[in-house]
Structure formats: structure tokens, C-alpha cells
XYZ file of N, CA and C in Angstrom:
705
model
N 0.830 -1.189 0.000
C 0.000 0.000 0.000
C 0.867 1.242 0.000
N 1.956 0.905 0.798
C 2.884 2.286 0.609
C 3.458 2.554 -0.875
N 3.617 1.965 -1.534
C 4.320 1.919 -3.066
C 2.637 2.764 -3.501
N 1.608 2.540 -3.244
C 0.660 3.177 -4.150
C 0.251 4.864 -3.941
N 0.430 4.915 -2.555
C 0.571 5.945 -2.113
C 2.075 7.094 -2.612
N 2.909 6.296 -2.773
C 4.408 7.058 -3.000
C 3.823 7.272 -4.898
N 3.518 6.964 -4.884
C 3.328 6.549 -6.474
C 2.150 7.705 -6.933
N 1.557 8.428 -6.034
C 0.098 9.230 -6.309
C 0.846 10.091 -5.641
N 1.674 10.081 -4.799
C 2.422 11.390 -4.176
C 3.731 11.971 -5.448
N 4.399 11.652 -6.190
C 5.357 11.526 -7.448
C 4.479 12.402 -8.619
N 3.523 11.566 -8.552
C 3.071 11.991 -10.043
C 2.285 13.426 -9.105
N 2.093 14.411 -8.361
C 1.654 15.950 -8.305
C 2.251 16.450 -8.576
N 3.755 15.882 -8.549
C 4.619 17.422 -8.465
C 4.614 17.288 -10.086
N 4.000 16.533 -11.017
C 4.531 16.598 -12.415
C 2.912 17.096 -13.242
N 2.155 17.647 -12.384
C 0.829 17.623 -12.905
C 0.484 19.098 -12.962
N -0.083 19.912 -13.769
C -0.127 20.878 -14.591
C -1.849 21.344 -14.600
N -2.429 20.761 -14.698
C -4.119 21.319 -15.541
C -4.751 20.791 -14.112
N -5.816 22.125 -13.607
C -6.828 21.585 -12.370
C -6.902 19.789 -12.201
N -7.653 19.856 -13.578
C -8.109 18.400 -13.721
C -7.089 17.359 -12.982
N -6.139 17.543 -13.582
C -5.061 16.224 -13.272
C -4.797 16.558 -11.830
N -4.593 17.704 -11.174
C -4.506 17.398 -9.660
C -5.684 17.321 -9.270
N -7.013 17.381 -9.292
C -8.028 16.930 -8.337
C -7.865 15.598 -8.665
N -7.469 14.671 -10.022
C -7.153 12.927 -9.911
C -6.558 13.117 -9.172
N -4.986 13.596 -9.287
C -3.809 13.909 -7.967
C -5.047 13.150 -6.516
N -5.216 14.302 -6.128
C -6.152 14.191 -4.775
C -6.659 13.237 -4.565
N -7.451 12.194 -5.332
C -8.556 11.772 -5.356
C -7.579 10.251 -5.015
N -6.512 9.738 -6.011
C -5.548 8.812 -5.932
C -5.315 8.839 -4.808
N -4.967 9.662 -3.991
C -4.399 9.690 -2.684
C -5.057 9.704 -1.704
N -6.291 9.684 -2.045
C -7.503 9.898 -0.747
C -7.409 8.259 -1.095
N -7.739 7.815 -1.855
C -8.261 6.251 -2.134
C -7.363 5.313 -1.559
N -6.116 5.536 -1.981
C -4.920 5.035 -1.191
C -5.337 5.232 0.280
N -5.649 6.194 0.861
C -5.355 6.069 2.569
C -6.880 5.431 3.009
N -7.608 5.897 2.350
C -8.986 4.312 2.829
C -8.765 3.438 2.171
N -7.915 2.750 1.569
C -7.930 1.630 1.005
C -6.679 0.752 2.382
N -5.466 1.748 2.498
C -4.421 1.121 3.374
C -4.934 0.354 4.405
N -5.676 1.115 5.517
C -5.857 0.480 6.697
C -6.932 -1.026 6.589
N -7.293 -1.047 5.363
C -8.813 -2.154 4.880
C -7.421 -3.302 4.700
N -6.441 -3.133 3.749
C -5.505 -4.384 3.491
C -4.871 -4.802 4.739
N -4.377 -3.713 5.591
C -3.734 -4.185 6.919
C -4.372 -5.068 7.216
N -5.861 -4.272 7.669
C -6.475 -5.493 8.651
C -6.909 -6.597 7.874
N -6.899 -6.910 6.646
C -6.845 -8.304 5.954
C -6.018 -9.325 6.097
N -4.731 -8.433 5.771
C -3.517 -8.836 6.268
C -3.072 -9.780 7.911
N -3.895 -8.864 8.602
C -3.605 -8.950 9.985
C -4.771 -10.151 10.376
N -5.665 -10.309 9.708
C -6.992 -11.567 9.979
C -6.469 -12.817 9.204
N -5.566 -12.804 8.495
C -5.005 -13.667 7.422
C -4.103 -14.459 8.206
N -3.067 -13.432 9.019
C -1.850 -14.112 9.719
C -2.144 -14.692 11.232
N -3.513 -14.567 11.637
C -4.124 -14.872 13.037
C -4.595 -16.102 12.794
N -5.348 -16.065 11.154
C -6.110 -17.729 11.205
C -5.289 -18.808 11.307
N -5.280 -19.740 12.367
C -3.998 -21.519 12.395
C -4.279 -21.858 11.053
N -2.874 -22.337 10.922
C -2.902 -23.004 9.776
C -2.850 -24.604 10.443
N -3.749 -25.205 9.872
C -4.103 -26.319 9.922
C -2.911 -27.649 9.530
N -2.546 -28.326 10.934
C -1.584 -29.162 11.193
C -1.876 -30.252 9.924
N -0.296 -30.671 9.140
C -0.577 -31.879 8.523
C -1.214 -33.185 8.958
N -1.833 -34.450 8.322
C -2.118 -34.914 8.793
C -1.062 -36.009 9.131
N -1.026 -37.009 9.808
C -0.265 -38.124 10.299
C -0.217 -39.133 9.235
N 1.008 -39.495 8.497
C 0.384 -40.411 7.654
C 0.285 -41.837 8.451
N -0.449 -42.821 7.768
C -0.561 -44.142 8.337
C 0.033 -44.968 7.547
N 0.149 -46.560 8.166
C 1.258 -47.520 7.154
C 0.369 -47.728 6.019
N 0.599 -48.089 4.674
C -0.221 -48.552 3.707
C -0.836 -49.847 3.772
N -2.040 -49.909 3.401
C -3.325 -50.828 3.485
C -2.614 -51.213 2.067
N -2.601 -52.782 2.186
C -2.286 -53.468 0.480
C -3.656 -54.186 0.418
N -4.414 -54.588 -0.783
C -5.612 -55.410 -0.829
C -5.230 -55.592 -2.352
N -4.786 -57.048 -1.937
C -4.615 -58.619 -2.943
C -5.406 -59.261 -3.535
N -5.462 -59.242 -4.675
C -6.992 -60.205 -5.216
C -7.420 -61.309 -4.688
N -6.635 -61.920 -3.583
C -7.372 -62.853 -2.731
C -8.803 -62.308 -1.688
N -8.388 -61.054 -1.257
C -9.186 -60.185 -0.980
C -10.487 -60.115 -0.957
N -11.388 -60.400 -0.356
C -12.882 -59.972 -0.720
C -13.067 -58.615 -1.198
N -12.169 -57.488 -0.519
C -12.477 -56.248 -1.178
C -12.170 -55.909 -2.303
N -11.709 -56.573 -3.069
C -11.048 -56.531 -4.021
C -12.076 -57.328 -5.671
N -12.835 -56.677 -6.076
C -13.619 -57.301 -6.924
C -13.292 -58.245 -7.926
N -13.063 -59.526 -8.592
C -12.339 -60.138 -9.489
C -12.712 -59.696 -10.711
N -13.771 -58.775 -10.953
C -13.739 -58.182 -12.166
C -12.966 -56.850 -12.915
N -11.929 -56.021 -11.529
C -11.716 -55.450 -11.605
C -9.851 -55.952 -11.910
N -10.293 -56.854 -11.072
C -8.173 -58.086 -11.014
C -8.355 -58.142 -12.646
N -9.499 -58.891 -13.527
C -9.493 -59.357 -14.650
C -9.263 -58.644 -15.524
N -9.864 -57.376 -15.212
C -9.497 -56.053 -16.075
C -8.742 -55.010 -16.131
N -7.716 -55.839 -14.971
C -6.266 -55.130 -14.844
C -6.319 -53.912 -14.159
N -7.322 -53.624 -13.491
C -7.573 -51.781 -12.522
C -6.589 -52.303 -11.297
N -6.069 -51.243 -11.172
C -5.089 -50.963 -10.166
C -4.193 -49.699 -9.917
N -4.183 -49.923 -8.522
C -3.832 -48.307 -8.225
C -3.961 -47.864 -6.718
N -3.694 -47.027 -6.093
C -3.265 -46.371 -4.673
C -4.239 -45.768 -4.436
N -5.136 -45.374 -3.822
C -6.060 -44.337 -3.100
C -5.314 -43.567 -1.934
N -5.172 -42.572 -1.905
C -5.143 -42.330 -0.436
C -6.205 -40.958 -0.080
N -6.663 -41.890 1.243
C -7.523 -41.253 2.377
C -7.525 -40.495 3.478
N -8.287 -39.526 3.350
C -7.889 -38.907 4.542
C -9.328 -38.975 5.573
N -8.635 -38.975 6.439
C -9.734 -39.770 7.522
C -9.443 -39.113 8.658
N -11.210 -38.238 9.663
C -10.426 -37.460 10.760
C -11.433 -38.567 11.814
N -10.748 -38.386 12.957
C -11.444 -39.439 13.751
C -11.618 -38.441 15.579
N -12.722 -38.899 15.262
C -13.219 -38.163 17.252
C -12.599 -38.661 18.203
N -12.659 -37.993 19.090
C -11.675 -37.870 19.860
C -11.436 -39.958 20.836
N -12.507 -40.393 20.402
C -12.809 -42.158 20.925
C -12.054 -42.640 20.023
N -11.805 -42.347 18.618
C -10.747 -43.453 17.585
C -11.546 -43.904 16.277
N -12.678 -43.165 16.588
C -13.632 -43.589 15.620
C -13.944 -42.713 14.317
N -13.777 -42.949 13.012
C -13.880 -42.549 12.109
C -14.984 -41.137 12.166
N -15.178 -40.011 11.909
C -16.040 -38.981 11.585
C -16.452 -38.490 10.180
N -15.187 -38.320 9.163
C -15.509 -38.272 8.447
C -14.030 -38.636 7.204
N -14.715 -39.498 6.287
C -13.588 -39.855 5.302
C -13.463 -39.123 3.534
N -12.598 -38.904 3.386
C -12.095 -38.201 1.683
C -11.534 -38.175 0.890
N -11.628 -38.781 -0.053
C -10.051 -39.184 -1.103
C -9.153 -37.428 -1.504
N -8.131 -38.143 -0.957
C -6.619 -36.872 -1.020
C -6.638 -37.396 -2.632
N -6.087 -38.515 -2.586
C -5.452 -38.420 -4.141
C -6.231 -39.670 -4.813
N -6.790 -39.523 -5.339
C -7.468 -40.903 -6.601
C -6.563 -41.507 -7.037
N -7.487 -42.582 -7.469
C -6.424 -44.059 -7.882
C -6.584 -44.191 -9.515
N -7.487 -43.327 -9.600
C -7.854 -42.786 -11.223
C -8.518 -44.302 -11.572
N -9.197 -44.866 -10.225
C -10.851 -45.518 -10.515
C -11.732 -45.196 -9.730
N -12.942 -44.848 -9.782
C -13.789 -44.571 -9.035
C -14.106 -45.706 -8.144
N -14.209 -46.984 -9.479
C -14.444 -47.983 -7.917
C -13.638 -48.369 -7.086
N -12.342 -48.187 -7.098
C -11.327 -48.783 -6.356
C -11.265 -47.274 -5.094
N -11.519 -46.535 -5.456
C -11.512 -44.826 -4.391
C -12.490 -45.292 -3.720
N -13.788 -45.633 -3.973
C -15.001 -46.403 -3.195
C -14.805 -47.156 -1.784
N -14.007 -48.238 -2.807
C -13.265 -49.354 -1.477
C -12.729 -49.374 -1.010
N -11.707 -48.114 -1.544
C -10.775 -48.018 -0.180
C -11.362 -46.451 0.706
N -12.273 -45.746 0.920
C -12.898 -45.370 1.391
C -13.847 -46.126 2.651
N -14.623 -47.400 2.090
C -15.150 -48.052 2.629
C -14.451 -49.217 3.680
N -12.879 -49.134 3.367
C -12.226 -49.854 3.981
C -11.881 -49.356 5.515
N -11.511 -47.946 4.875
C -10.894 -46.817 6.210
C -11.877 -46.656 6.779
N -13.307 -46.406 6.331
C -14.224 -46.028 7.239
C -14.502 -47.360 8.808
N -13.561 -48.359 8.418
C -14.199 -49.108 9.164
C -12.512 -49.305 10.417
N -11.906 -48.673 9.951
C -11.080 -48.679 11.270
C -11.199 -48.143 12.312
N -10.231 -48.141 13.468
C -10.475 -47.138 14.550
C -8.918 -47.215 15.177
N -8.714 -46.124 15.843
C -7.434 -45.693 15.837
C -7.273 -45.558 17.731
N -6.029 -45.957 18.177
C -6.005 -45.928 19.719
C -5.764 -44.737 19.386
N -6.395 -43.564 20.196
C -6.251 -42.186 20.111
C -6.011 -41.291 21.271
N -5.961 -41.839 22.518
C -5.564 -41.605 23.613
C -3.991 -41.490 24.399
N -3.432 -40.733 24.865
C -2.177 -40.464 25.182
C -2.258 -40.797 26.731
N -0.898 -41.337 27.374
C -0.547 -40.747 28.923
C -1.717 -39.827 29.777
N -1.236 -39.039 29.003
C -2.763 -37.622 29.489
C -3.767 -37.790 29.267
N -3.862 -38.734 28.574
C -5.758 -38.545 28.218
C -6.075 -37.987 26.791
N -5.146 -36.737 25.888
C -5.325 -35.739 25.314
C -5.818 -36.552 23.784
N -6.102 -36.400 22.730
C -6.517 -37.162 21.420
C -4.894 -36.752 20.772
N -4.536 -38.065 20.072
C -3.264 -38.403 19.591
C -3.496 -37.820 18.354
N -4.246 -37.793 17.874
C -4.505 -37.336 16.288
C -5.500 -36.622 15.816
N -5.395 -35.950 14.914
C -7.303 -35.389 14.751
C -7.524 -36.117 12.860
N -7.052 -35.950 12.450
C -6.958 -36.656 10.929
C -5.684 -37.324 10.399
N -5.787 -38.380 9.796
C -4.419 -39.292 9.508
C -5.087 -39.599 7.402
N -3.331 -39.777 7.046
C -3.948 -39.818 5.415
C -2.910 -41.306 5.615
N -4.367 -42.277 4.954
C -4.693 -43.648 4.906
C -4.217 -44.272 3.198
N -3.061 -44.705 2.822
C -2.428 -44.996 1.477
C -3.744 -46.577 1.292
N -4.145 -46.701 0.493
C -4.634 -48.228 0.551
C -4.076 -48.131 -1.509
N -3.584 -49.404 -1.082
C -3.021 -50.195 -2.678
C -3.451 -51.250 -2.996
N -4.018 -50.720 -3.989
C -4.898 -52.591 -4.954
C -3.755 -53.363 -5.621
N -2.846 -54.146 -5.135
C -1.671 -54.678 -5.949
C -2.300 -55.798 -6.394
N -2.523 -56.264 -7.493
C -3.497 -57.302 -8.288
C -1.882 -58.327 -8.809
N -0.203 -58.244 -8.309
C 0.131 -59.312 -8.274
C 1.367 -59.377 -7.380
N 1.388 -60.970 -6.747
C 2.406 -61.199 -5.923
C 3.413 -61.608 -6.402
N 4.415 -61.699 -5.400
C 5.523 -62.533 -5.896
C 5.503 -64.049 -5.785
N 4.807 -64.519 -5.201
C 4.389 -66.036 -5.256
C 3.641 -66.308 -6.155
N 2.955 -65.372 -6.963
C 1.889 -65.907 -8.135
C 2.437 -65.415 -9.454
N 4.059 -65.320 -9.137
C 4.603 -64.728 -10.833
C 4.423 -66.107 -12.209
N 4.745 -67.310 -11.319
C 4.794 -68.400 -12.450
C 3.688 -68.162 -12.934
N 2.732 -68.493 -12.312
C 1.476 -68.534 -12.723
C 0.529 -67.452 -13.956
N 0.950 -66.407 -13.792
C 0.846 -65.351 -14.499
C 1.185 -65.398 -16.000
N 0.146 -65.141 -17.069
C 0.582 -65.542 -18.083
C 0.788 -63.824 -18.902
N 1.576 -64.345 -20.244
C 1.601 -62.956 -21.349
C 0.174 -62.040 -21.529
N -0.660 -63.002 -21.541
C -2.056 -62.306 -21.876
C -2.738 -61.532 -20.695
N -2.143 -61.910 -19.765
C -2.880 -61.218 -18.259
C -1.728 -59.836 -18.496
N -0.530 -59.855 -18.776
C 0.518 -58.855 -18.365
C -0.516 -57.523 -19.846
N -0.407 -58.213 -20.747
C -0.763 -57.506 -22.064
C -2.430 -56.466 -21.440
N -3.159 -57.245 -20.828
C -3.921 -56.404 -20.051
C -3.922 -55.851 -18.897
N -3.089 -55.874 -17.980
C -2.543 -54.854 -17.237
C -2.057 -54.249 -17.677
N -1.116 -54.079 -18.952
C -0.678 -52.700 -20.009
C -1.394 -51.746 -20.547
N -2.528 -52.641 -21.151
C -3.142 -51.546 -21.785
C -3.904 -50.544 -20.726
N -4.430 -51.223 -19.487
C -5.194 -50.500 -18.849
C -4.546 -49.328 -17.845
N -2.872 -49.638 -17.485
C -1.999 -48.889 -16.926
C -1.911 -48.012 -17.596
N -1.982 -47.902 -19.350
C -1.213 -46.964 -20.105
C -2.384 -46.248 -20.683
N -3.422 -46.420 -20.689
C -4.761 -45.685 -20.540
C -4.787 -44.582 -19.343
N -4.834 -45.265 -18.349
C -5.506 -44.467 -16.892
C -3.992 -43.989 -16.687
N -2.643 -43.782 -17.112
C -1.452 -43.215 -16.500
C -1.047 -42.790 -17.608
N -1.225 -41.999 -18.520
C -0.432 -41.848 -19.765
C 0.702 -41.165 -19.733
N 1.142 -39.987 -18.309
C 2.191 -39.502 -18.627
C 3.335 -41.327 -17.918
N 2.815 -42.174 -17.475
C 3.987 -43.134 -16.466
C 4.640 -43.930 -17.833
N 5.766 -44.569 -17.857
C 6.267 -45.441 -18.590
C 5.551 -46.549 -18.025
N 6.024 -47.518 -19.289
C 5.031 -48.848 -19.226
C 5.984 -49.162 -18.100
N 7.192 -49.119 -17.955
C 8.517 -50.019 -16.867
C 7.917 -49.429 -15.185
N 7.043 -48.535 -15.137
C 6.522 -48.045 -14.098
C 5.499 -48.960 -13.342
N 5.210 -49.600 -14.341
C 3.693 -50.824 -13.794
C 4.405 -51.624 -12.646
N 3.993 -52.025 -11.894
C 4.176 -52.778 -10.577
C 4.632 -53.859 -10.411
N 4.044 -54.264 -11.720
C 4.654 -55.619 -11.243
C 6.053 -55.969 -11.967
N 6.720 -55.057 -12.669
C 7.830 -55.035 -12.916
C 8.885 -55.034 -12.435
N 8.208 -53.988 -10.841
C 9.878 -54.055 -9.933
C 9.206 -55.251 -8.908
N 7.954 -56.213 -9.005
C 8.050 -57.191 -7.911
C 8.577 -58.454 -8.971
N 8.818 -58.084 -10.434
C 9.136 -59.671 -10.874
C 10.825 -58.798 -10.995
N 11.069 -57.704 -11.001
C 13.104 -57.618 -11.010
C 13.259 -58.181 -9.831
N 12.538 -57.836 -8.440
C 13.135 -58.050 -6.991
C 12.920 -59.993 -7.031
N 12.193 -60.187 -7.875
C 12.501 -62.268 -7.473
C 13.233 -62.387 -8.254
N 14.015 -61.536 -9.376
C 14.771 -62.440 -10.656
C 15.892 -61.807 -9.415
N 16.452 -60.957 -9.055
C 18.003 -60.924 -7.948
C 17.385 -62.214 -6.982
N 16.735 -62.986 -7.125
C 16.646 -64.078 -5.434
C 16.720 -65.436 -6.285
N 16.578 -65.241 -7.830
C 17.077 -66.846 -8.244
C 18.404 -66.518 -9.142
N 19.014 -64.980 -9.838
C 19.932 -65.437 -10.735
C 20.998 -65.332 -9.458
N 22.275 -65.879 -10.722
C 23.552 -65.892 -10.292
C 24.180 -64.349 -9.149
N 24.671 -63.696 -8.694
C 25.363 -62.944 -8.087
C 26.067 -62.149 -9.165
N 26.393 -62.907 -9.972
C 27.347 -62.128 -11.700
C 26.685 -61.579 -12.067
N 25.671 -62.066 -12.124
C 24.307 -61.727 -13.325
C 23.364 -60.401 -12.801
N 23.618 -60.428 -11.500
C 22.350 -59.572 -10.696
C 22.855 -58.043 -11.517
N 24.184 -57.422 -11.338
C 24.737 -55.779 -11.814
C 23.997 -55.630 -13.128
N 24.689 -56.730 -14.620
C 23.985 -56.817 -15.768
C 22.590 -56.382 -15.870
N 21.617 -57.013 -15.177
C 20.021 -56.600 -14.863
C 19.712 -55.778 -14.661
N 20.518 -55.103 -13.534
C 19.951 -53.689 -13.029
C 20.533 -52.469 -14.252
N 21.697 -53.002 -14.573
C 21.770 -51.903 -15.968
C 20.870 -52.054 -17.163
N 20.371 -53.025 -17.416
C 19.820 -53.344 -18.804
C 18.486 -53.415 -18.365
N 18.045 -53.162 -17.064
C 16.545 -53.589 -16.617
C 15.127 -52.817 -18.122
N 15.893 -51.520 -18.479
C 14.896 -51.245 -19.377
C 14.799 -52.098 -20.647
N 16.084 -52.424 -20.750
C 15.733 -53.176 -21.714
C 15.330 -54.928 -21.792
N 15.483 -55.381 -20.728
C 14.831 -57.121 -20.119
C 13.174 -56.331 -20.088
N 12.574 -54.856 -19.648
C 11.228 -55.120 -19.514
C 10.993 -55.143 -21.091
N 11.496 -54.148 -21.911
C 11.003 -54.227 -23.186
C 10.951 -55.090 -24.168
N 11.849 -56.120 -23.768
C 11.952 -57.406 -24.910
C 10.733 -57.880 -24.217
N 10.931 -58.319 -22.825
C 9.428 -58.940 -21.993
C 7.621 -58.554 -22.707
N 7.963 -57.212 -22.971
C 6.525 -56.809 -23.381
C 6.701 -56.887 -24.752
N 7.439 -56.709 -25.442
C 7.315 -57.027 -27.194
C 7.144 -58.456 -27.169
N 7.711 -59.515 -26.587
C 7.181 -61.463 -26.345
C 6.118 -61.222 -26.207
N 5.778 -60.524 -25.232
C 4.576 -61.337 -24.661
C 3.621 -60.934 -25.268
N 3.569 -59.382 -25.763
C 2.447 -58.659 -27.182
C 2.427 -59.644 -28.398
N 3.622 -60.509 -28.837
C 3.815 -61.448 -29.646
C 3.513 -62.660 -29.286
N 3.275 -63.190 -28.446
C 2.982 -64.577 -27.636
C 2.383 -64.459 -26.715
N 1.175 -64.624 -26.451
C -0.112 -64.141 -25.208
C 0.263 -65.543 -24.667
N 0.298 -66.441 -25.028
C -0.211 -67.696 -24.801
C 1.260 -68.129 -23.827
N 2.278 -67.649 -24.009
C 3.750 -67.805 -23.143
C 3.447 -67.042 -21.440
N 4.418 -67.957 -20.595
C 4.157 -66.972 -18.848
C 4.812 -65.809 -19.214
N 4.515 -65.264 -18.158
C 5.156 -63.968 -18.472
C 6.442 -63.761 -17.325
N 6.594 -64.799 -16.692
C 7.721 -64.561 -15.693
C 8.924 -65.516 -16.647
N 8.556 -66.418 -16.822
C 9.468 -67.099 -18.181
C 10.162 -66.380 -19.327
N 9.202 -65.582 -19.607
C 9.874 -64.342 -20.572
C 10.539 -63.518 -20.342
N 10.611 -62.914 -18.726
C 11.521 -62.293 -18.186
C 12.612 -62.653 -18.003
N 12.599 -63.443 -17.705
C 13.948 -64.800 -16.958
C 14.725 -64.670 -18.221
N 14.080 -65.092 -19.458
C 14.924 -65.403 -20.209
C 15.290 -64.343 -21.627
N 14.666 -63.071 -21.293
C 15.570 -61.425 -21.748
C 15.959 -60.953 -20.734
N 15.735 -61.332 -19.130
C 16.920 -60.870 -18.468
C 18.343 -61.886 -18.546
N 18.621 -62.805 -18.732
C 19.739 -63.909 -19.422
C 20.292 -63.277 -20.901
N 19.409 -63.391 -21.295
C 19.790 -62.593 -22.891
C 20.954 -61.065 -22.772
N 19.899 -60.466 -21.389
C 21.311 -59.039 -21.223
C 22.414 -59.605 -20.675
N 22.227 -60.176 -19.587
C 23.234 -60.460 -18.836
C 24.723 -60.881 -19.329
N 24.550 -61.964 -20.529
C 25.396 -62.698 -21.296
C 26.316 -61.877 -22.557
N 25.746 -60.217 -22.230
C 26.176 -59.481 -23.281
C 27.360 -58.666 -22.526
């Protein structure tokens, strides 16, 4: 406010015709009822709390073994993170729940909504006082394990692609999930030699993996890995 005022005080001494100094005047009247209105904006602005982050909580995983977990949604390759934010009364008990960040499915934001709503949180301290007032709740639909890689065929991976690279278009395909849970079992069966090779060439073991398996639905898809991560290794 002072710059507007200095600024209507400058331009009189350069002003010439009635007209332009009664603006003169008028600039400068406006400026000094306008100043004290921003202060106290100012001053109501820097009084309101700013509202404490929330606590995050450990991540909720839900496995297609899962009841919450719909098998039509495993089949059609949806997958993805919700996280929730959830404030709870001062007993531990849920009040009210809200998706922070979408999983970019509506139904999977649903369930894991419906999941959090059903927790309850020890919320009581030493003192008595409430431990928390809102906590943000990660829940992850991981639709595959590392015990169910054999099993997993080209044609299941080929539709978890397309539907990753739909609903994520800025992520690389090497971003999909189950890529770094089938690199982390190929370091627990190859050689010790072999493990450095992998981790350098990893982009390129996923990309031969997904050009096979786009070419051969009918091949596993952990088999195909195994054997373009061998293919780098040997180079």
C-alpha cells in the first residue's frame, strides 16, 4: 500500500491542468482508505492456524485374494493407490472420510474409502489428550504377488498394459508394478554375476518382456523375463 501511495504522491509534483490534480487528490484519498482495509486483511489472514498436517498411516495393500477386491476389476487389470484422509473423534472412531489423491478408478476410491471407514485408531495419550485429529490412509490394490509370478501368463501382463497406459499416460510402461516385484525375485534366483547386468539393462529385459509377450499371449510372463533378463546379462 505504501508503493501506491508514494506513487500518487510523485506523479503531483509533475501535474499541470486543475483536472489532473483533483485525480492527484482523489488517488491519494483512495490510497489512505484503502491502506488500513488491506492491513487489517492482512492482519486476519496471519491470526487464522494453519491447519496441522495430517499423520500419515502404514499402507493398506488389498490382494486379489481379498474380498475387497472385486475379481472383475483383477481381470481387467484396474489398479492403483487411493489415499484417504480420515479425521477421527476424539474415541478413535472414524467422523468423516475423503479421497486426497485418486487411484484414477472410481471404484477402487469407493473401497478403499469403505475400507478406512471401518477402522479405529487408539487415540488416547498418557494424558488422556486425542493423539490425532486426521491421519492420510495410502490403501493399494496390488493385483500381483511374488508367489503368483509363475502362474501369471503374457495375456494377463498384455492387459494390465493396456489399462496402466490408458488411466497413466504420462507413467512409462517399466513403471507398472509388477515389474519391480518380478526384477526383486529375478536378484533371489539369478547368479550374483548376473544380478549388476540386470539392473543396468533392466529397461531393456522389460522391453523385450513386453514385445514377447504382445507377440505370444499364450507364453508366462515370468518365463519371458527370466529369459531377456539372461539374454542381457550374457552381453
Amino acid at each position: 500500500m505504501r508503493e501506491v501511495i508514494i506513487f500518487a504522491y510523485f506523479n503531483i509534483n509533475h501535474l499541470s491542468t486543475p483536472k489532473e490534480m483533483r485525480m492527484s487528490k482523489y488517488l491519494i484519498l483512495l490510497a489512505a482508505l484503502i491502506a488500513p482495509v488491506i492491513a487489517w486483511s492482512q492482519e486476519q489472514t496471519a491470526s487464522v492456524p494453519t491447519e496441522p498436517r495430517p499423520a500419515r498411516a502404514r499402507e493398506i495393500v488389498v490382494y486379489p485374494d481379498d474380498q475387497e477386491y472385486p475379481a472383475e476389476l483383477v481381470k481387467t487389470g484396474v489398479q492403483g493407490t487411493a489415499f484417504v484422509l480420515v479425521a477421527f473423534n476424539p474415541d478413535g472412531t472414524p467422523v468423516s472420510t475423503a479421497v486426497r489423491t485418486t487411484s484414477r478408478s472410481d471404484q477402487l476410491d469407493e473401497i478403499a474409502l469403505s475400507i478406512v471407514r471401518k477402522l479405529s485408531l487408539q487415540q488416547t495419550t498418557d494424558s488422556g489428550t486425542p493423539r490425532y485429529s486426521s491421519v492420510l490412509v495410502p490403501v493399494k490394490f496390488s493385483k500381483d504377488v511374488v508367489t503368483d509370478l509363475g502362474k501369471k501368463s503374457c495375456e494377463d501382463l498384455n492387459v494390465d498394459l493396456a489399462y496402466f497406459r490408458s488411466v497413466f499416460p504420462e507413467k512409462k510402461s517399466e513403471d507398472l508394478e509388477l515389474f519391480s516385484i518380478a526384477t526383486g525375485a529375478l536378484f533371489l534366483i539369478v547368479k550374483n554375476e548376473k544380478r549388476m547386468p540386470i539392473v543396468a539393462g533392466r529397461k531393456t529385459v522389460i522391453s523385450k518382456t513386453i514385445a514377447t509377450c504382445a507377440a505370444e499371449p499364450e507364453r508366462k510372463f515370468f518365463e519371458v523375463m527370466l529369459r531377456a533378463a539372461d539374454e542381457v546379462s550374457v552381453k
